[in-house]
CSV table of C-alpha atoms in Angstrom, one decimal:
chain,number,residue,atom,x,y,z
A,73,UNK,CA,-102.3,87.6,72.8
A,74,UNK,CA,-102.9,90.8,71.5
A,75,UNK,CA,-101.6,94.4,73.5
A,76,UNK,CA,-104.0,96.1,75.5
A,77,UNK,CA,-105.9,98.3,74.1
A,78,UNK,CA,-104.8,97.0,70.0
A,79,UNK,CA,-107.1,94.6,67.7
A,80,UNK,CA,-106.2,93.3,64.4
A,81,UNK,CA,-107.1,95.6,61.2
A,82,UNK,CA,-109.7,94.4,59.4
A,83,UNK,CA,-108.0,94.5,56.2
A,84,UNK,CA,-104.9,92.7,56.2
A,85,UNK,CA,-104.4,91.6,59.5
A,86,UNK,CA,-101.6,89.1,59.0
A,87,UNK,CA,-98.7,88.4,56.5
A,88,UNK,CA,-96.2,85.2,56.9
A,89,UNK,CA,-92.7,85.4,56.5
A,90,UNK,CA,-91.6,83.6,53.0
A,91,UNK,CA,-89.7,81.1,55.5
A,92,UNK,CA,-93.6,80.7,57.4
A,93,UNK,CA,-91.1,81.1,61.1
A,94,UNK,CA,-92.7,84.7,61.5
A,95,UNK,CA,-96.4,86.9,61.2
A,96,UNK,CA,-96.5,90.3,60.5
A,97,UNK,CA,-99.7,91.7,62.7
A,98,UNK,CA,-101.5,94.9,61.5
A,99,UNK,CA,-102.8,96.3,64.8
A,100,UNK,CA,-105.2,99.7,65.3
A,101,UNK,CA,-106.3,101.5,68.5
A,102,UNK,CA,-109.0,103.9,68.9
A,103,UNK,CA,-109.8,107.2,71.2
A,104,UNK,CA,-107.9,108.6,69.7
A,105,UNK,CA,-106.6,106.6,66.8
A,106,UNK,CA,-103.0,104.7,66.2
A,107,UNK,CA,-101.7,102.4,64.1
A,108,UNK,CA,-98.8,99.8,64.6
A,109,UNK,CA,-97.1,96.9,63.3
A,110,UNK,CA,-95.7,94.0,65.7
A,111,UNK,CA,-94.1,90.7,64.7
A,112,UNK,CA,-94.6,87.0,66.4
A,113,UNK,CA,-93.7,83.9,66.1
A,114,UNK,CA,-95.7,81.7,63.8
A,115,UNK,CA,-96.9,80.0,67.0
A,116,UNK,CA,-98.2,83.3,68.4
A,117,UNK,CA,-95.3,83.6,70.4
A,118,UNK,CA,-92.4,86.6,71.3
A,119,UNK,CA,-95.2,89.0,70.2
A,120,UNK,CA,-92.8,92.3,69.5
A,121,UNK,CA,-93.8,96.1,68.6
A,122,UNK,CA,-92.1,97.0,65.0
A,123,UNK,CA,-94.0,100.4,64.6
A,124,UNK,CA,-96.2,102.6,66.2
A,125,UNK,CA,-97.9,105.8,64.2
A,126,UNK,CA,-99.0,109.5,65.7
A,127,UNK,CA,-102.1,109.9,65.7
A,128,UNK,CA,-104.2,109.5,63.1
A,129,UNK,CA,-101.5,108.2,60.9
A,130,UNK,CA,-103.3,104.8,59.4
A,131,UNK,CA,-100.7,102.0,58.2
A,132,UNK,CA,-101.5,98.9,56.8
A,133,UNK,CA,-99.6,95.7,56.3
A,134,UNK,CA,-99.3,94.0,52.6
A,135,UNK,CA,-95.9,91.9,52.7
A,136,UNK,CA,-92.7,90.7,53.8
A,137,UNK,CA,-89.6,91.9,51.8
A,138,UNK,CA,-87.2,88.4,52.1
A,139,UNK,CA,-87.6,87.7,55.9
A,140,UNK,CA,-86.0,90.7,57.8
A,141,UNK,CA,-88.2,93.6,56.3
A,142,UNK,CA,-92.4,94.5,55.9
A,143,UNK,CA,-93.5,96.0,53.2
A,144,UNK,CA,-97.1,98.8,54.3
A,145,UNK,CA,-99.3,101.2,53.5
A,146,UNK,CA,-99.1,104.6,54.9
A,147,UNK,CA,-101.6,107.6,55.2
A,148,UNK,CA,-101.1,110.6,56.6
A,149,UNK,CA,-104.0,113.0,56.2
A,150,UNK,CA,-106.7,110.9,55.1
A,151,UNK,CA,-106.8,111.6,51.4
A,152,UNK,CA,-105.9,110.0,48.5
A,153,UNK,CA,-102.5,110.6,49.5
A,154,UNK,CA,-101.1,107.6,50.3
A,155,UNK,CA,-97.6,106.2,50.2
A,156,UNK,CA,-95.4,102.6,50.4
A,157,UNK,CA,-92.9,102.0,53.2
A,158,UNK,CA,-90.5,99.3,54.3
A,159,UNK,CA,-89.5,98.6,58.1
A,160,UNK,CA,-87.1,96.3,59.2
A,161,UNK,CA,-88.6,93.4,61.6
A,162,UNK,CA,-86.7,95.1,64.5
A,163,UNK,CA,-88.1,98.2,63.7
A,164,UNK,CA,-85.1,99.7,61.9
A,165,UNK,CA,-84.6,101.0,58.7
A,166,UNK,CA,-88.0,102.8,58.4
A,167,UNK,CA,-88.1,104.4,54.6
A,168,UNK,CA,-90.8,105.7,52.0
A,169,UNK,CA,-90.4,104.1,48.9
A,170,UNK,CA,-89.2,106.3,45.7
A,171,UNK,CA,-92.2,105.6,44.1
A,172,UNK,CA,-93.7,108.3,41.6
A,173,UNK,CA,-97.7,108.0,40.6
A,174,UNK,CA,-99.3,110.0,37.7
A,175,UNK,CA,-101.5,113.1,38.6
A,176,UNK,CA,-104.8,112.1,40.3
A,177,UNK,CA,-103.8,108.3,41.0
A,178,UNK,CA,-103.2,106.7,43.9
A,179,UNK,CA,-102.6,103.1,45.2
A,180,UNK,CA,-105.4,100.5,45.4
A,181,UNK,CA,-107.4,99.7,48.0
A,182,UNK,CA,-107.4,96.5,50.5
A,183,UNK,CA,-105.0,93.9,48.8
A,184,UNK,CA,-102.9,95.8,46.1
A,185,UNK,CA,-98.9,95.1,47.1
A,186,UNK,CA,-97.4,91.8,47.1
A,187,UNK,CA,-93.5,90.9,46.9
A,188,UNK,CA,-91.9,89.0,44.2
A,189,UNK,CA,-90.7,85.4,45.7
A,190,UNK,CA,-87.4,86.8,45.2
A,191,UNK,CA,-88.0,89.6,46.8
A,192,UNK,CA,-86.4,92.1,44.4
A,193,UNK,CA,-90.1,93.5,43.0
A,194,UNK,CA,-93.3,94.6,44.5
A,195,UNK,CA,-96.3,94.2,42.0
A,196,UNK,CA,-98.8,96.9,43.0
A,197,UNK,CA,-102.1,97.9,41.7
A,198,UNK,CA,-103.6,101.4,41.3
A,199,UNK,CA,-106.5,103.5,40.7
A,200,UNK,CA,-107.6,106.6,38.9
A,201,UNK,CA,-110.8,108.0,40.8
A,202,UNK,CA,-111.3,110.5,38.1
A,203,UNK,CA,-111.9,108.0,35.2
A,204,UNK,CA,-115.2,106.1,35.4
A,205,UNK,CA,-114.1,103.3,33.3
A,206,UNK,CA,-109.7,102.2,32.7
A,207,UNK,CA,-109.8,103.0,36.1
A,208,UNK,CA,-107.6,100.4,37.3
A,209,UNK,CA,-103.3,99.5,36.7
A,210,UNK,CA,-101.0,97.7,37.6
A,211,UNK,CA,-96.9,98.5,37.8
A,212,UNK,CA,-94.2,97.2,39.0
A,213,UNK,CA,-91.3,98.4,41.4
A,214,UNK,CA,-87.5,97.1,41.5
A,215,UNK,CA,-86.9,97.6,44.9
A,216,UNK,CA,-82.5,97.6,43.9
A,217,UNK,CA,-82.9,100.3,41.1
A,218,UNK,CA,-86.3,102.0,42.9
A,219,UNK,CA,-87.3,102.1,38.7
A,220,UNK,CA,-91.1,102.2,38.4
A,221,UNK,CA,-92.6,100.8,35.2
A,222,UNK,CA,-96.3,99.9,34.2
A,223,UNK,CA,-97.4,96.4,33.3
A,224,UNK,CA,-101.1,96.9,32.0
A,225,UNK,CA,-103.9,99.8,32.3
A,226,UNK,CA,-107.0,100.4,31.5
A,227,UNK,CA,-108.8,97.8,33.7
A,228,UNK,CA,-112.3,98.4,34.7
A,229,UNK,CA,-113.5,98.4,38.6
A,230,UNK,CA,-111.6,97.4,41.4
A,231,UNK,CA,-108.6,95.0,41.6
A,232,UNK,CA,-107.0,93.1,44.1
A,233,UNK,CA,-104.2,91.7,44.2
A,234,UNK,CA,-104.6,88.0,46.1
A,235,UNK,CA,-101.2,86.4,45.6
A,236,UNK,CA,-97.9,85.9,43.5
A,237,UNK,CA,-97.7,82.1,42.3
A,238,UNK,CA,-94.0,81.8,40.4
A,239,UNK,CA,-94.1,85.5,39.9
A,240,UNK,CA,-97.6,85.8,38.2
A,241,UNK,CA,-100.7,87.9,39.7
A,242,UNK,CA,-103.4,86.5,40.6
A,243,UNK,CA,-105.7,89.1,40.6
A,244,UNK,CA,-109.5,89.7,42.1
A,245,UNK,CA,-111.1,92.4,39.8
A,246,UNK,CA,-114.7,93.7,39.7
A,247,UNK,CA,-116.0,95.2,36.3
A,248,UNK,CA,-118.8,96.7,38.7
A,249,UNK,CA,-121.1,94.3,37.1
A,250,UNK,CA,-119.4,90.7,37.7
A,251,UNK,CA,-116.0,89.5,38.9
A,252,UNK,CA,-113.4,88.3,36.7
């Protein structure tokens, strides 16, 4: 059951804990408009508030980080200025990731974070919206060292990064005339 007032975010509404004991829900209220992240049980149950935003502060969910932290999108104003954050499962330990993009790239839209199995890198993809084609990247983050390094470029359209299986990508990407 769902608080009053919050629905689930179209995007990524739920992430399971690697041990599948725990969901991740990415909630959003309107008039005027908040964000929040609240844990449950896998049954549904002991539904808990992690995070709430200010107003007009859209976060969405991508992963867990082992079992005790939630790895999620954050923008403040709207732009193209968006950043990663971890937050503990009680709510503690709320931090920006040191993560440093070229000049006019940002991170990718919808499914573009996921967690190694290990849980010691995030994979992310990103895009360049002044490039009409080699729009698209992806990099990698050690979350121990915060080092930042790229893995490919130069990909055409829009990616998406579906899963991790034994550390590979698998990726969703549109060439804007077919998917690959």
């Amino acid at each position: 059951t769902m608080p009053v007032g919050w629905a689930l975010v179209n995007d990524v509404a739920a992430v399971v804990s690697p041990d599948s004991k725990m969901l991740a829900l990415g909630l959003i209220k309107d008039s005027p408009s908040f964000s929040a992240i609240y844990t449950c049980n896998i049954d549904g149950s002991n539904v808990k508030p992690v995070l709430t935003t200010d107003v007009n502060t859209l976060i969405y969910i991508k992963d867990f980080i082992g079992t005790s932290s939630i790895l999620y999108w954050r923008n403040n104003d709207g732009n193209n200025n968006s950043e990663l954050w971890r937050v503990g499962t009680n709510g503690t330990g709320n931090q920006k990731l040191n993560i440093t993009l070229p000049t006019n790239v940002s991170f990718g839209d919808g499914f573009f974070a996921k967690v190694t199995t290990d849980g010691k890198t995030i994979i992310f993809s990103t895009i360049d919206y002044t490039r009409i084609t080699g729009n698209a990247a992806i990099y990698k983050y050690d979350i121990s060292t915060s080092g930042v390094s790229l893995v490919t470029d130069g990909l055409d359209g829009s990616l998406a990064i579906q899963a991790l299986v034994n550390n590979t990508a698998v990726l969703y990407l549109t060439d804007r005339k077919s998917v690959v």
